[in-house]
CSV table of C-alpha atoms and ligand atoms in Angstrom, one decimal:
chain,number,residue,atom,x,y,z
A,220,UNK,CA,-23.7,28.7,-99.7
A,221,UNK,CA,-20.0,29.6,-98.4
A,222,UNK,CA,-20.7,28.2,-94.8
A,223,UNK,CA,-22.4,25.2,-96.1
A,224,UNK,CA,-18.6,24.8,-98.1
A,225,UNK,CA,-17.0,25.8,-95.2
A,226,UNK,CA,-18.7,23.3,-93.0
A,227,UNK,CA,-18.0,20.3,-95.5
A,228,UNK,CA,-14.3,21.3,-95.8
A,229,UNK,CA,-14.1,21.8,-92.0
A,230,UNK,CA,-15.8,17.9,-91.5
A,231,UNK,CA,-13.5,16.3,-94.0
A,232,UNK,CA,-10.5,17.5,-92.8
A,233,UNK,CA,-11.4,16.7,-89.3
A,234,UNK,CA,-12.1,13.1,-90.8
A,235,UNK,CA,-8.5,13.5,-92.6
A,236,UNK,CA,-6.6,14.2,-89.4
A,237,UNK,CA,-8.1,11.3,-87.5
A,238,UNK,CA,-7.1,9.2,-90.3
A,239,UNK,CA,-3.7,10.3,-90.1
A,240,UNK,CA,-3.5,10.6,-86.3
A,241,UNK,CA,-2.2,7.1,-86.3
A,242,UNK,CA,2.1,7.6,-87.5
A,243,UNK,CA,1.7,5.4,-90.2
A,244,UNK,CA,4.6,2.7,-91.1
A,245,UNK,CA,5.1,0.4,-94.3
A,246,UNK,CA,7.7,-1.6,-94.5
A,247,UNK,CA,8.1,-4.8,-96.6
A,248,UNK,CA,11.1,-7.8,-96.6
A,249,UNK,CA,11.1,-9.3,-100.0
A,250,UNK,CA,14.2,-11.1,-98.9
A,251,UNK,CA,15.8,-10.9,-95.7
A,252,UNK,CA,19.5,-10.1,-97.2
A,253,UNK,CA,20.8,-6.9,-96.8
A,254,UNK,CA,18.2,-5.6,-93.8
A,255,UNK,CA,19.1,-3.2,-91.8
A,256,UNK,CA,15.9,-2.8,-89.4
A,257,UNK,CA,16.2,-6.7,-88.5
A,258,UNK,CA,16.5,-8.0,-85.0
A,259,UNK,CA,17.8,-11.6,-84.5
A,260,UNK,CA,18.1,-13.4,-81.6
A,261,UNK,CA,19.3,-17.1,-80.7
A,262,UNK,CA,18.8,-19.6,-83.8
A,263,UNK,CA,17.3,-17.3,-86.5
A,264,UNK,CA,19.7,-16.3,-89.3
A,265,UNK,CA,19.4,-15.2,-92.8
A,266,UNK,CA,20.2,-17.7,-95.3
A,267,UNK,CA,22.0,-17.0,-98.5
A,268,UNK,CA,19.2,-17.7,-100.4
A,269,UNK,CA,17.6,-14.5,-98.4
A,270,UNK,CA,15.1,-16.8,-96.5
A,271,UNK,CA,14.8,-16.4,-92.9
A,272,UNK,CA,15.6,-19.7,-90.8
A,273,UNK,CA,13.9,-18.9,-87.5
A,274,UNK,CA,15.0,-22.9,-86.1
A,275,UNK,CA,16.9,-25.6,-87.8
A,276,UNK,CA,15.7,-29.2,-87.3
A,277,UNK,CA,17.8,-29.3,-83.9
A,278,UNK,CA,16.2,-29.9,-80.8
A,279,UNK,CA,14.8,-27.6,-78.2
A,280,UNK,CA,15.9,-24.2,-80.4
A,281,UNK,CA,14.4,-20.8,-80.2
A,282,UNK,CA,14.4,-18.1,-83.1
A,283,UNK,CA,13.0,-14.6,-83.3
A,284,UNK,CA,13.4,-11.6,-85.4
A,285,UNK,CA,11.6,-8.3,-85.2
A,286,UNK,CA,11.3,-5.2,-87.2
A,287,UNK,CA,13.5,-3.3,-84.8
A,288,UNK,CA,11.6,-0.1,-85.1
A,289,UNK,CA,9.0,0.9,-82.1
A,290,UNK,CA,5.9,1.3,-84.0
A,291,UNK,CA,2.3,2.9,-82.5
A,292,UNK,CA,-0.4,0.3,-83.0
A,293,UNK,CA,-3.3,2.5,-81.6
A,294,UNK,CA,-6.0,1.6,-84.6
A,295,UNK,CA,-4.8,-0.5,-87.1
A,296,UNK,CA,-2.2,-2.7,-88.6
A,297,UNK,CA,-2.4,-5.2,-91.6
A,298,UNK,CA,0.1,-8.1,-92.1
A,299,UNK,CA,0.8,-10.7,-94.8
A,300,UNK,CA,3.5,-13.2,-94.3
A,301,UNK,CA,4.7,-16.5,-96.1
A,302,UNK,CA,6.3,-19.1,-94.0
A,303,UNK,CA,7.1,-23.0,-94.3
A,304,UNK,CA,7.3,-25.6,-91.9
A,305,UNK,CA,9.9,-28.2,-93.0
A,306,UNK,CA,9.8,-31.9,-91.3
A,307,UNK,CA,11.8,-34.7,-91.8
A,308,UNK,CA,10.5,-37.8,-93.6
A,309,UNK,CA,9.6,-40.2,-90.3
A,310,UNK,CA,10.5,-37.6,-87.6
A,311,UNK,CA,7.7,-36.0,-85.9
A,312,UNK,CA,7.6,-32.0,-86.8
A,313,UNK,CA,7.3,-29.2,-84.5
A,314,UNK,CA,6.4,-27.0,-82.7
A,315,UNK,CA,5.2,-24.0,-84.8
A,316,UNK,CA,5.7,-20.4,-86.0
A,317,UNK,CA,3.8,-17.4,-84.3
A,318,UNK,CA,3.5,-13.6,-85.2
A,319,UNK,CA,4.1,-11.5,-82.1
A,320,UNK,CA,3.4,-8.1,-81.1
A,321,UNK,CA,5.2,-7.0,-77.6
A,322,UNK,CA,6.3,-4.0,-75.8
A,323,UNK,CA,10.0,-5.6,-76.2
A,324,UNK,CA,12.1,-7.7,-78.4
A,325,UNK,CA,13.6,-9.4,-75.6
A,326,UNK,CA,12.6,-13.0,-75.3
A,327,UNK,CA,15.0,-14.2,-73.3
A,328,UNK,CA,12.7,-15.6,-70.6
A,329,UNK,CA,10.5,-17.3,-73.1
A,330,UNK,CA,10.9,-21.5,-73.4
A,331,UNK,CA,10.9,-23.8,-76.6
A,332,UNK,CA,8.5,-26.8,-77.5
A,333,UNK,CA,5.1,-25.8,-76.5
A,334,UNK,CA,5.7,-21.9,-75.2
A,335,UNK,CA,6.5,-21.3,-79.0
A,336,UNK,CA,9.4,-19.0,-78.0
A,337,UNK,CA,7.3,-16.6,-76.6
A,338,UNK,CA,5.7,-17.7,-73.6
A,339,UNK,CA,7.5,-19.8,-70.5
A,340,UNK,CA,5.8,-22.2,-67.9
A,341,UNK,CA,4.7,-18.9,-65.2
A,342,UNK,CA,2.4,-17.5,-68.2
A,343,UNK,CA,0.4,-20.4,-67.9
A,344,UNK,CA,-2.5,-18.5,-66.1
A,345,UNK,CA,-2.7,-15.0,-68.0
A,346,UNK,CA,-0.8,-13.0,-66.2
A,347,UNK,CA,-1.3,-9.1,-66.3
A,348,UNK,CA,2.4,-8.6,-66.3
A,349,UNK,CA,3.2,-10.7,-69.5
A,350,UNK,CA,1.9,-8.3,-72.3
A,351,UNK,CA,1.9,-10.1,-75.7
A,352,UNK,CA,-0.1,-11.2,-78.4
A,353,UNK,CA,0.5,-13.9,-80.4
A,354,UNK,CA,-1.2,-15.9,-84.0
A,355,UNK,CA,0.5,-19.1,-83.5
A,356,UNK,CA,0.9,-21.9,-86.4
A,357,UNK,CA,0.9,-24.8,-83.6
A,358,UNK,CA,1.6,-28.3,-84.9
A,359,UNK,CA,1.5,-29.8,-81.7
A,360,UNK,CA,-2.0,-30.8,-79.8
A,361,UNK,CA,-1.0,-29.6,-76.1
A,362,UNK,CA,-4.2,-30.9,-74.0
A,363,UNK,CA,-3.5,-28.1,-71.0
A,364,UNK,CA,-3.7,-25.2,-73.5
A,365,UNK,CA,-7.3,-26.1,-74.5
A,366,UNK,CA,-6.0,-26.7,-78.0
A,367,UNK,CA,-8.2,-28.3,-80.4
A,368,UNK,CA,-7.5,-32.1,-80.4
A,369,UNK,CA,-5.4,-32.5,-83.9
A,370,UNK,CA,-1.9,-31.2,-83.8
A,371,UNK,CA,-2.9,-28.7,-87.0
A,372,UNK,CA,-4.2,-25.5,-85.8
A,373,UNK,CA,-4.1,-21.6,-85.6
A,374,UNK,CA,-4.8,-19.8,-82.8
A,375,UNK,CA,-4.7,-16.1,-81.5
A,376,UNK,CA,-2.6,-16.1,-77.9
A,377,UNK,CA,-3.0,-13.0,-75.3
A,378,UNK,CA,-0.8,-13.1,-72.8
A,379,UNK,CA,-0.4,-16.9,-72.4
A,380,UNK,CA,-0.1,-19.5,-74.6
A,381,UNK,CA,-3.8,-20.9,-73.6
A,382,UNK,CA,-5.5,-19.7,-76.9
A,383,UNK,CA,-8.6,-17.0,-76.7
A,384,UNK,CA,-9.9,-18.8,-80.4
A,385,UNK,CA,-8.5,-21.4,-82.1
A,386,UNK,CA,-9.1,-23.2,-85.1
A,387,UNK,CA,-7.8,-26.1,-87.4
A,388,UNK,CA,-5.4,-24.8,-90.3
A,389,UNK,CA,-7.6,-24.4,-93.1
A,390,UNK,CA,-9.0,-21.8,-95.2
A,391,UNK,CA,-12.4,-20.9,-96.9
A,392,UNK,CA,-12.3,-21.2,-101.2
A,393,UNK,CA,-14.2,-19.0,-102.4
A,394,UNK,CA,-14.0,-21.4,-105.8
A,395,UNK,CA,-15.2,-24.1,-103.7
A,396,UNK,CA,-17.8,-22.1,-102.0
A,397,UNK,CA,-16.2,-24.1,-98.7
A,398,UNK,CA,-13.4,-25.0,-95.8
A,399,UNK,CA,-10.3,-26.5,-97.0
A,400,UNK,CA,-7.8,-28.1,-94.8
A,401,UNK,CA,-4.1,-27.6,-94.7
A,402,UNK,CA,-1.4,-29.4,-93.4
A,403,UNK,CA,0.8,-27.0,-91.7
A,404,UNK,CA,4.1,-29.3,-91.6
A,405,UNK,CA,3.5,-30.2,-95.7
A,406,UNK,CA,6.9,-28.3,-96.7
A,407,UNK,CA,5.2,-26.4,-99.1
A,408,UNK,CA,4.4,-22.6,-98.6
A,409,UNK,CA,2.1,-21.2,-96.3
A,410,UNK,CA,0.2,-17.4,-96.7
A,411,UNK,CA,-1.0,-16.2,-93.6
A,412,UNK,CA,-3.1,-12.4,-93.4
A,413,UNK,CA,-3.6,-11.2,-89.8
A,414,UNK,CA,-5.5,-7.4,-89.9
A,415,UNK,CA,-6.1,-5.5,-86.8
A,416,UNK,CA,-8.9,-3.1,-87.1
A,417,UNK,CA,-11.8,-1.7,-85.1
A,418,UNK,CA,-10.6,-3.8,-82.5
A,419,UNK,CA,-11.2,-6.9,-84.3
A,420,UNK,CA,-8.1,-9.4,-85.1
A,421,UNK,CA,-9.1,-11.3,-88.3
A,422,UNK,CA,-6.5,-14.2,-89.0
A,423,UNK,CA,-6.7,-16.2,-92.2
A,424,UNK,CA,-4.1,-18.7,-93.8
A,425,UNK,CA,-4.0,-19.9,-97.3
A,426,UNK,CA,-1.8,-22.4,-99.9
A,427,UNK,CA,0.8,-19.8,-101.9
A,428,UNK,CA,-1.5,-20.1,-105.2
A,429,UNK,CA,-4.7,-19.2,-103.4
A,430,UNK,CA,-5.4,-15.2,-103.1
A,431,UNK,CA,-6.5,-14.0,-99.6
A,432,UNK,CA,-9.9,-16.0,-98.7
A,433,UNK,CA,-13.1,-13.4,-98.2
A,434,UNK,CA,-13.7,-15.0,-95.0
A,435,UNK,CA,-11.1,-15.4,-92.3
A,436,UNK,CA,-10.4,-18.6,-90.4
A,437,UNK,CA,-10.2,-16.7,-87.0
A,438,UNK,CA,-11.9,-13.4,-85.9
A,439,UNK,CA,-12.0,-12.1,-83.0
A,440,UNK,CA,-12.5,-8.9,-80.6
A,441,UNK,CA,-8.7,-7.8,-79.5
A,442,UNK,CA,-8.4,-4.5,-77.9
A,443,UNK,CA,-4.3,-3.5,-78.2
A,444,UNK,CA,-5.0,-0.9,-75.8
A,445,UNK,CA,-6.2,-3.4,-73.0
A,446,UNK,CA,-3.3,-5.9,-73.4
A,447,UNK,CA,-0.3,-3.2,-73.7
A,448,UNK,CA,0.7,-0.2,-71.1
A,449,UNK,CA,1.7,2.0,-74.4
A,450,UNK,CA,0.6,1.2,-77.6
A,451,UNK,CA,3.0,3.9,-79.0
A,452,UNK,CA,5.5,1.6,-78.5
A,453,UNK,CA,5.7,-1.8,-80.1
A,454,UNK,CA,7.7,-4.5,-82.1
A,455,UNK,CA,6.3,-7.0,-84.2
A,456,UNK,CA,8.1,-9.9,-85.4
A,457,UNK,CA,8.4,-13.9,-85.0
A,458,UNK,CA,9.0,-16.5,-82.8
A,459,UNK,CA,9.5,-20.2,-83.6
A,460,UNK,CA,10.5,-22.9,-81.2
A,461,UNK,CA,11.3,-27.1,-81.3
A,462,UNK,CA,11.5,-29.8,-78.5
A,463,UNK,CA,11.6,-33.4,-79.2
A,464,UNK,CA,9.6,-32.7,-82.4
A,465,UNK,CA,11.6,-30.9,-84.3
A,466,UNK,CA,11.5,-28.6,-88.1
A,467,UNK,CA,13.3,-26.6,-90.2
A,468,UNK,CA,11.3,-23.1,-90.1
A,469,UNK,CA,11.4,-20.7,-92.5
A,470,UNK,CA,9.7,-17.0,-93.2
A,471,UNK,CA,10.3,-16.3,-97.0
A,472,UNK,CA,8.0,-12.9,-97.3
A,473,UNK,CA,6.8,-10.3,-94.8
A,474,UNK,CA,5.1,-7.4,-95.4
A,475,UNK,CA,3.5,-5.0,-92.6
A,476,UNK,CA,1.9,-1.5,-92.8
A,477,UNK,CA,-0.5,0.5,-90.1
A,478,UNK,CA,-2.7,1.3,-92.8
A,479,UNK,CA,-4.0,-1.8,-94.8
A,480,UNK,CA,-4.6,0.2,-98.1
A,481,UNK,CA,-0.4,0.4,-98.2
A,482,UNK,CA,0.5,-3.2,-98.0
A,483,UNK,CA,2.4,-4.1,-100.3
A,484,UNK,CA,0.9,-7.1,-101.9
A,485,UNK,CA,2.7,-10.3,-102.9
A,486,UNK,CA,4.4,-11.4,-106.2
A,487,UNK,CA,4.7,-15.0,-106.2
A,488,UNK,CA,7.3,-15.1,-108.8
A,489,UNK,CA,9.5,-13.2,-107.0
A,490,UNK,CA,9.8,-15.4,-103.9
A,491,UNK,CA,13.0,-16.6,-102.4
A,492,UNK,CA,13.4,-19.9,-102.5
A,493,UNK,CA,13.8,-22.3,-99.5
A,494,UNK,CA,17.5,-24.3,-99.1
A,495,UNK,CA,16.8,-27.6,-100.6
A,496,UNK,CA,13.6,-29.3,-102.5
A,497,UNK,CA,10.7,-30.6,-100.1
A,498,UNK,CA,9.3,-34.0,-100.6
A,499,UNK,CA,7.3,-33.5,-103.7
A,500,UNK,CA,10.0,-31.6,-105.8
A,501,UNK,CA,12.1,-34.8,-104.6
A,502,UNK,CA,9.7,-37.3,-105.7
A,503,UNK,CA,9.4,-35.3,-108.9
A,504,UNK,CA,13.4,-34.9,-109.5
A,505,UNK,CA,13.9,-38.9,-108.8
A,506,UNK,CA,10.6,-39.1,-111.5
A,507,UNK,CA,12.6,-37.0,-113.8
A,508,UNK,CA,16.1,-39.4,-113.4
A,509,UNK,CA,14.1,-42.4,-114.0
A,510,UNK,CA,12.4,-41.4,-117.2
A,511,UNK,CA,16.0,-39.8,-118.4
A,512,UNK,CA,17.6,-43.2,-117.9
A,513,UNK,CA,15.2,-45.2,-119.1
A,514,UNK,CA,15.3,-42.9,-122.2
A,515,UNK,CA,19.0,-43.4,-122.5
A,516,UNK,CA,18.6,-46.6,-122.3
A,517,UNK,CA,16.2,-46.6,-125.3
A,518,UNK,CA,18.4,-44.4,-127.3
A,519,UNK,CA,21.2,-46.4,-126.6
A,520,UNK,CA,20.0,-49.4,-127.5
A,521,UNK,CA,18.5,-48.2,-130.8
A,522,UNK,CA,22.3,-46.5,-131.9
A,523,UNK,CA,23.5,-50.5,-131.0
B,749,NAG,C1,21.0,-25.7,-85.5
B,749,NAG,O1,21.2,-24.4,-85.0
B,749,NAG,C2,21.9,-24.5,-83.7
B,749,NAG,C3,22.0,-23.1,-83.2
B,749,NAG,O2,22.2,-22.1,-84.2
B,749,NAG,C4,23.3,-25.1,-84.0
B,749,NAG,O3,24.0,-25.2,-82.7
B,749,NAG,C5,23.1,-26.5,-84.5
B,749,NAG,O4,24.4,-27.1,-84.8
B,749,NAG,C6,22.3,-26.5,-85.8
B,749,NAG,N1,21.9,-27.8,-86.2
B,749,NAG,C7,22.0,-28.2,-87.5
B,749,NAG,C8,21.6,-29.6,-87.7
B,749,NAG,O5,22.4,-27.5,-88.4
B,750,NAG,C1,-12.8,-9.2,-90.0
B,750,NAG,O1,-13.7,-10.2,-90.5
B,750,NAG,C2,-15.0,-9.7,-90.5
B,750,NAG,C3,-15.9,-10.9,-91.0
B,750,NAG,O2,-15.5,-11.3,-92.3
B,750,NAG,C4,-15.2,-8.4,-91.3
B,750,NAG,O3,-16.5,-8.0,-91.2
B,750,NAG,C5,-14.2,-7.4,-90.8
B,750,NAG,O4,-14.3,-6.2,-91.6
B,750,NAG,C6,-12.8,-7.9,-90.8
B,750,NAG,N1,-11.9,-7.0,-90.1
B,750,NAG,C7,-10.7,-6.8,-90.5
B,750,NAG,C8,-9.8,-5.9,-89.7
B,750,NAG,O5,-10.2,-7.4,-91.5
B,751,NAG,C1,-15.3,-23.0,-91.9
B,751,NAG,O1,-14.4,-22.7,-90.9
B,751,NAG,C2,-14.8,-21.7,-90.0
B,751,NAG,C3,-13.6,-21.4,-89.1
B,751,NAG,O2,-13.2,-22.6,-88.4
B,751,NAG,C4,-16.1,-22.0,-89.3
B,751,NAG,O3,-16.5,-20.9,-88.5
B,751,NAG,C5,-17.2,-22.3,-90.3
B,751,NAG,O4,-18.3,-22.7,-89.7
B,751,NAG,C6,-16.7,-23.3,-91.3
B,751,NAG,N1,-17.7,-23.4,-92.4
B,751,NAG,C7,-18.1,-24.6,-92.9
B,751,NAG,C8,-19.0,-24.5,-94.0
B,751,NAG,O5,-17.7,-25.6,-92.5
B,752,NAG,C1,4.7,5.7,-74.8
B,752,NAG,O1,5.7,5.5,-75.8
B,752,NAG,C2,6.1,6.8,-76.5
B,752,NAG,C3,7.1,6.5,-77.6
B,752,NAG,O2,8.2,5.8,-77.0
B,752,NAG,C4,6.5,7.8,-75.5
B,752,NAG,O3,6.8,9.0,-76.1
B,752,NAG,C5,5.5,8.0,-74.4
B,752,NAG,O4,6.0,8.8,-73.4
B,752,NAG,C6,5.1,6.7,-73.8
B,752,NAG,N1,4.0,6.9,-72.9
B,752,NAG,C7,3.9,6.4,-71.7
B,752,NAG,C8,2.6,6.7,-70.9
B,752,NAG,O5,4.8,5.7,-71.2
């Protein structure tokens, strides 16, 4: 009876230190004021508002920021971020936002437009020597990078910016029991979930109001230990890039964790706002001045 006790104490703690062998980190940015373990680089800042402006709707700019703490990505990480891609009315938008993971935070070789700030013209071919994986929110349709005709898609990127799987932005309902589109470059807020586990990356986007969809958009086998020399020793963060299409591109929520039972999950009501209203809170604002004046009108005329 003891040895039988013995042995199922022995096996579960066994099981309880491979579960922990991974170091694990949690970290969450509610609002990107007031963060120490930030890295920026080139045209991301923090805005006052506590949103993170990767690009402005300049031409040809670059923006990255990383958790600037190595982290050891040998099993498992979750992520859950909310970003927006803000075009002007009439101007074409571009080029897209991607979540990186790489052995360094130094971009500095990486080109805008299509590379996405991560990638540069000599990554065309996968090279073994550029280690870096990328879920890029593309609004461009780039022919040469097998991307899926229709500017509007998300793919997962090793090593080069010609995707392994890609798909068009949407996400599954499970209220409508099917695939619903999105338009990356709508303004409005965008959730995206990428978990690593079992060496499976599962990538899924969503509209703000819609909780995580049960079936991801994108899954598909990822080995970190075949793309990176030491997996004890990366950075994860964001890159966002324009050329002649340009946006204004934000990340307003990111939480990370090696361990998905720990990430911190999302409150909605808490979320910084972006700079200035997009399109529809326009159209409703010049709605609202309309009906006030015509109102005034009314009651002005009725005081007469
Ligand atoms: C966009 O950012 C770049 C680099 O930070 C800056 O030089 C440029 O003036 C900005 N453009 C606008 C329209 O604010
Ligand atoms: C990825 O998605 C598949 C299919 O839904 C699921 O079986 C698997 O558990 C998911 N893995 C992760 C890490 O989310
Ligand atoms: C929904 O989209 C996913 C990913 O693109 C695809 O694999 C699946 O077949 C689609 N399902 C339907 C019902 O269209
Ligand atoms: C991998 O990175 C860790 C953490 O920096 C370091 O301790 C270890 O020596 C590295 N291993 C190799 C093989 O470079």
């Amino acid at each position: 009876m003891a040895s039988w006790l013995l042995q199922i104490l022995l096996i579960s703690s066994f099981h309880l230190i491979s579960l922990s062998s991974q170091k694990e980190t949690t970290f969450v940015f509610e609002s990107f004021l007031d963060q120490e373990d930030l890295y920026l680089d080139a045209s991301a800042k923090v805005l006052p508002g506590g949103v993170l402006q990767l690009t402005n709707n300049s031409k040809y700019q670059i923006g990255h920021a990383f958790y600037d703490k190595p982290l050891e990505l040998s099993s498992s990480f979750s992520t859950h971020f909310v970003c927006a891609l803000v075009k002007k009315p009439k101007i074409e938008g571009g080029h897209g936002i991607a979540f990186i993971v790489s052995p360094s935070m130094d971009f500095s070789h990486a080109q805008p437009t299509r590379y996405l700030g991560v990638f540069d013209a000599s990554t065309l071919e996968s090279s073994p020597s550029s280690h870096v994986l990328a879920v890029e929110l593309d609004t461009i349709w780039n022919p040469e990078f097998k991307d899926i005709k229709g500017s509007n898609h998300v793919g997962i990127d090793v090593n080069s910016p010609v995707s392994v799987a890609v798909a068009p932005a949407s996400y599954y309902s499970d209220i409508e029991k099917k695939n619903e589109s999105m338009n990356l470059l709508s303004g409005k807020p965008v959730q995206v979930w990428v978990d690593y586990e079992d060496t499976m990356l599962n990538v899924s986007i969503a509209p703000l109001k819609v909780k995580k969809p049960s079936r991801p958009l994108l899954s598909h086998p990822i080995d970190l230990s075949d793309i990176f020399p030491n997996i004890s020793k990366l950075y994860v963060g964001f890159s966002a890039a324009t050329g002649n299409a340009v946006s204004d591109q934000y990340i307003m929520w990111w939480s990370f964790s090696t361990d998905r039972r720990s990430l911190q999950r999302l409150d909605t009501s808490r979320l910084a706002e972006l700079p200035y209203p997009t399109g529809t809170d326009k159209k409703l604002l010049a709605l609202f001045i309309i009906l006030f004046g015509v109102l005034a009108i009314v009651g002005l005329t009725i005081i007469a």
